[in-house]
């Protein structure tokens, strides 16, 4: 099957990723709805605020265009109850000058001749002097709107004064002007009645008319200008948070890494997101403008549609680029909301500063304007201010498309135009977008891998010929050179033979046509990191480098399955990461079908011919199984005409046809693993890497997947890792067991069992059960023994005791050194079956699991010897605690030497592995004498003595260090 490459493949990947983004948005309807229609809610709030402010100023003409003012004739003195916040009972007015009869007559005329409403005497209070009035007003606040003070100078001169509260107050959106409401009516009434009194004509006509000047609106409130920047920023933040969350989720869940392992181009990835977010932003901006026009804001209706639309579109697009850039610094999707809220708060504060004129004023230098314009919310605030000021009064025309490059109406300083803001938004968008791509390459990913800070200056990056070399650590890391991994000679002869074969092929330049993958000294070392202790005067401490893989020399043959076993932390996943390009190799090399993993071009070719089932399922919860296969098949470069049929076939092979259209989030753990296996096999890869593929599957499904893997061997090589020894036994053609970063053994399952197993397992079943029991681990039974004849027969012929005894069977472990005796032994046993009451005898090799545990224990023992790792063993009988090396089996207790036991006492320690693969003590045998002539292991003995001497030298107490004895010598002594 010919796969696509080059530009056709980039275009195909782009289309598949765009469809993926569309499906993710469609299936997150609530979030997409908020992103598109949140503007309706916020514009409605702006509309409510605008109407509330207009209602508050409804009694004032300051906001209106007054061309034909209305005539206000002879206003009457209003009742005191009309004043806002008056206290009852109240008075319409009070006066002083009661000592003058003429003054009392004038006040009576004021009360009687008030237009439209005579004032009753009970609503007026007389006083003799102004001082009495002031005293009464002080003692009775808010009970009278005004006072008149009369003084009769002579028969032809009467003076008066007016005293009112000139403070303007408002109630329920209505303003009260005390000058026109109370002071002027009192003044007109007083002058009218004084004039009538002096001329002696009670009906003298005295009419005063008032008319305000014709004027345009002298004041204007624009809710769009005042709260619009904050609300429109909030609208953009919905898309900002969703976008940054989507990018970080794909990075956090390693979805992007999985696509990269299948051959995804970064160009297709970024362009697909940019296109989708651009379309979403365009629709959201269009709705924003249409909703604004629907509510009939002058801001939206008077300014040109394209001018307003571009402001919102370019701003939201700028925020998309800003989100791309920030996503490079964030590793957890849960942090996206926090980041979005922080950006909103900072944007809100900087918009407030912008609203007060900084820095878009002639008072500030160009430098401040440039720096300020780099933050998108500031440009939005200034653009809204210009557009709002251009429509601040009914006579303002707004900004037309042709005048976008000119100074906006009512912009007196003209420091920046709308067109300048467009250019800033476009320019900073490209700045954020290219920074996002650059930072995505130079900031370490989840695997700690990054490119050089100057990767784009290398010619090979642009020509596609090796310019994408990756590095590890932070941008400013100072690791120096990694320590050289000292070459070691393998202890196992098969591993040594495999290493020599690879070295010989490399030296002779021979490329075996049957070899799919060749590891030539593959090594991976993680450099140590500097740890700073701020509490100790900034003391720095560097951790030791960690050798995860210590030089692998092995060939993986075509048409075969190589099973790589090892405890957790052995280096299996690290080796796989090196083969797939996730982690760079620090030593040696690996070639896959002739392509080197150390070469960027080679790795690009490798990813086209491999399929990977990672250790953990990397799937989108909202995409179906069928959609996953279509996506990865398209990324792989399969012809579009074959994708549907190949996906259906793959689903049928893993028994997911019925669940093909179900979302992967509803799959069980086993179903997800099957889907991951199907993804790894799609596109007919030449190398398939399966990292624990059957985890979580039920036995029936597991057997079915085994059949799929067995059938997939034809025409390709398969690398399998698993913790199921049964799976490795059934599927593998060859098995390699790793521990502590090194390959400890290699060969077929039978060879490993024969070389590293305890021997043969013989199960003897009886025709009738006649008593027995299961023995403790030390092989000594305290109960009456059964089947003595059979046990005596095995003891006399093979010199072995039963490992397990039951009323219906006995189990023996026959060491390999007794193998020459087995033919004669079983012939004789067959002849005496009836006599001994034996119904059946089964002979088998020890299990692969036992081989695995033996290798792991030996590796732990070597590691403990090298690192000096000790654990505490507490004896159940005496309660004493001894320090012993990890993995040691027979341990002597110092200080227990007696005349009866000159070598002292020892115990056999039982070990088991925890979930991380580390050996832990599970128990120990009863205390027993140390056999004579059994010597301690030299290197562990020196370790114990060295530790003990150090404790004595420094005067330290602590537990006693045990003495480790050679288990082979102990076993040889016990078999006598």
CSV table of N, CA and C in Angstrom, one decimal, residues 45-57 62-64 217-228 297-298 388-389 391-393:
chain,number,residue,atom,x,y,z
A,45,UNK,N,-26.9,43.4,28.4
A,45,UNK,CA,-26.6,44.2,29.7
A,45,UNK,C,-26.2,45.6,29.4
A,46,UNK,N,-25.4,45.8,28.3
A,46,UNK,CA,-25.0,47.2,27.9
A,46,UNK,C,-26.3,48.0,27.6
A,47,UNK,N,-27.2,47.4,26.9
A,47,UNK,CA,-28.5,48.0,26.5
A,47,UNK,C,-29.2,48.4,27.8
A,48,UNK,N,-29.3,47.5,28.8
A,48,UNK,CA,-30.0,47.9,30.0
A,48,UNK,C,-29.3,49.0,30.7
A,49,UNK,N,-28.0,49.0,30.8
A,49,UNK,CA,-27.3,50.1,31.4
A,49,UNK,C,-27.5,51.4,30.7
A,50,UNK,N,-27.5,51.4,29.4
A,50,UNK,CA,-27.7,52.6,28.6
A,50,UNK,C,-29.1,53.2,28.9
A,51,UNK,N,-30.1,52.3,28.9
A,51,UNK,CA,-31.5,52.8,29.1
A,51,UNK,C,-31.7,53.3,30.6
A,52,UNK,N,-31.0,52.6,31.5
A,52,UNK,CA,-31.1,53.1,32.9
A,52,UNK,C,-30.5,54.5,33.1
A,53,UNK,N,-29.4,54.7,32.5
A,53,UNK,CA,-28.8,56.0,32.6
A,53,UNK,C,-29.7,57.1,31.9
A,54,UNK,N,-30.2,56.7,30.7
A,54,UNK,CA,-31.1,57.7,30.0
A,54,UNK,C,-32.3,58.0,30.8
A,55,UNK,N,-32.9,57.0,31.5
A,55,UNK,CA,-34.0,57.2,32.3
A,55,UNK,C,-33.7,58.1,33.5
A,56,UNK,N,-32.5,58.0,34.0
A,56,UNK,CA,-32.1,58.8,35.1
A,56,UNK,C,-32.0,60.3,34.7
A,57,UNK,N,-31.6,60.5,33.5
A,57,UNK,CA,-31.5,61.9,33.0
A,57,UNK,C,-32.7,62.4,32.2
A,62,UNK,N,-30.1,68.0,29.1
A,62,UNK,CA,-28.6,68.0,28.8
A,62,UNK,C,-28.3,67.0,27.7
A,63,UNK,N,-29.0,65.9,27.7
A,63,UNK,CA,-28.7,64.8,26.8
A,63,UNK,C,-29.5,64.9,25.5
A,64,UNK,N,-30.3,66.0,25.4
A,64,UNK,CA,-31.2,66.1,24.2
A,64,UNK,C,-30.7,67.2,23.2
A,217,UNK,N,-26.9,68.4,22.4
A,217,UNK,CA,-26.6,67.8,23.7
A,217,UNK,C,-25.3,68.3,24.3
A,218,UNK,N,-25.4,68.8,25.5
A,218,UNK,CA,-24.2,69.3,26.1
A,218,UNK,C,-23.4,68.2,26.9
A,219,UNK,N,-24.0,67.0,27.1
A,219,UNK,CA,-23.4,65.9,27.8
A,219,UNK,C,-23.9,64.6,27.2
A,220,UNK,N,-23.1,63.6,27.3
A,220,UNK,CA,-23.5,62.3,26.6
A,220,UNK,C,-22.9,61.2,27.5
A,221,UNK,N,-23.7,60.1,27.7
A,221,UNK,CA,-23.3,58.9,28.3
A,221,UNK,C,-23.4,57.8,27.3
A,222,UNK,N,-22.3,57.1,27.1
A,222,UNK,CA,-22.2,55.9,26.2
A,222,UNK,C,-21.9,54.7,27.0
A,223,UNK,N,-22.8,53.8,27.1
A,223,UNK,CA,-22.5,52.6,27.9
A,223,UNK,C,-21.5,51.7,27.1
A,224,UNK,N,-21.5,51.8,25.8
A,224,UNK,CA,-20.5,51.0,25.0
A,224,UNK,C,-19.1,51.5,25.3
A,225,UNK,N,-19.0,52.8,25.4
A,225,UNK,CA,-17.7,53.4,25.7
A,225,UNK,C,-17.2,53.2,27.1
A,226,UNK,N,-18.2,53.2,28.0
A,226,UNK,CA,-17.9,53.1,29.5
A,226,UNK,C,-17.6,51.6,29.9
A,227,UNK,N,-18.6,50.7,29.7
A,227,UNK,CA,-18.5,49.3,30.1
A,227,UNK,C,-18.2,48.4,29.0
A,228,UNK,N,-18.3,48.9,27.7
A,228,UNK,CA,-18.1,48.1,26.6
A,228,UNK,C,-16.8,47.3,26.5
A,297,UNK,N,-28.1,50.5,18.9
A,297,UNK,CA,-27.0,51.4,19.4
A,297,UNK,C,-26.5,52.3,18.3
A,298,UNK,N,-26.4,53.5,18.5
A,298,UNK,CA,-25.7,54.4,17.6
A,298,UNK,C,-24.3,54.0,17.2
A,388,UNK,N,-17.0,55.2,19.7
A,388,UNK,CA,-18.1,55.7,20.6
A,388,UNK,C,-18.1,57.3,20.5
A,389,UNK,N,-16.9,57.9,20.6
A,389,UNK,CA,-16.8,59.3,20.5
A,389,UNK,C,-17.3,59.9,19.2
A,391,UNK,N,-19.8,58.8,17.6
A,391,UNK,CA,-21.3,58.8,17.6
A,391,UNK,C,-21.8,59.3,18.9
A,392,UNK,N,-21.1,60.2,19.6
A,392,UNK,CA,-21.5,60.6,21.0
A,392,UNK,C,-22.8,61.5,21.0
A,393,UNK,N,-23.0,62.2,19.9
A,393,UNK,CA,-24.2,63.0,19.8
A,393,UNK,C,-25.0,62.7,18.6
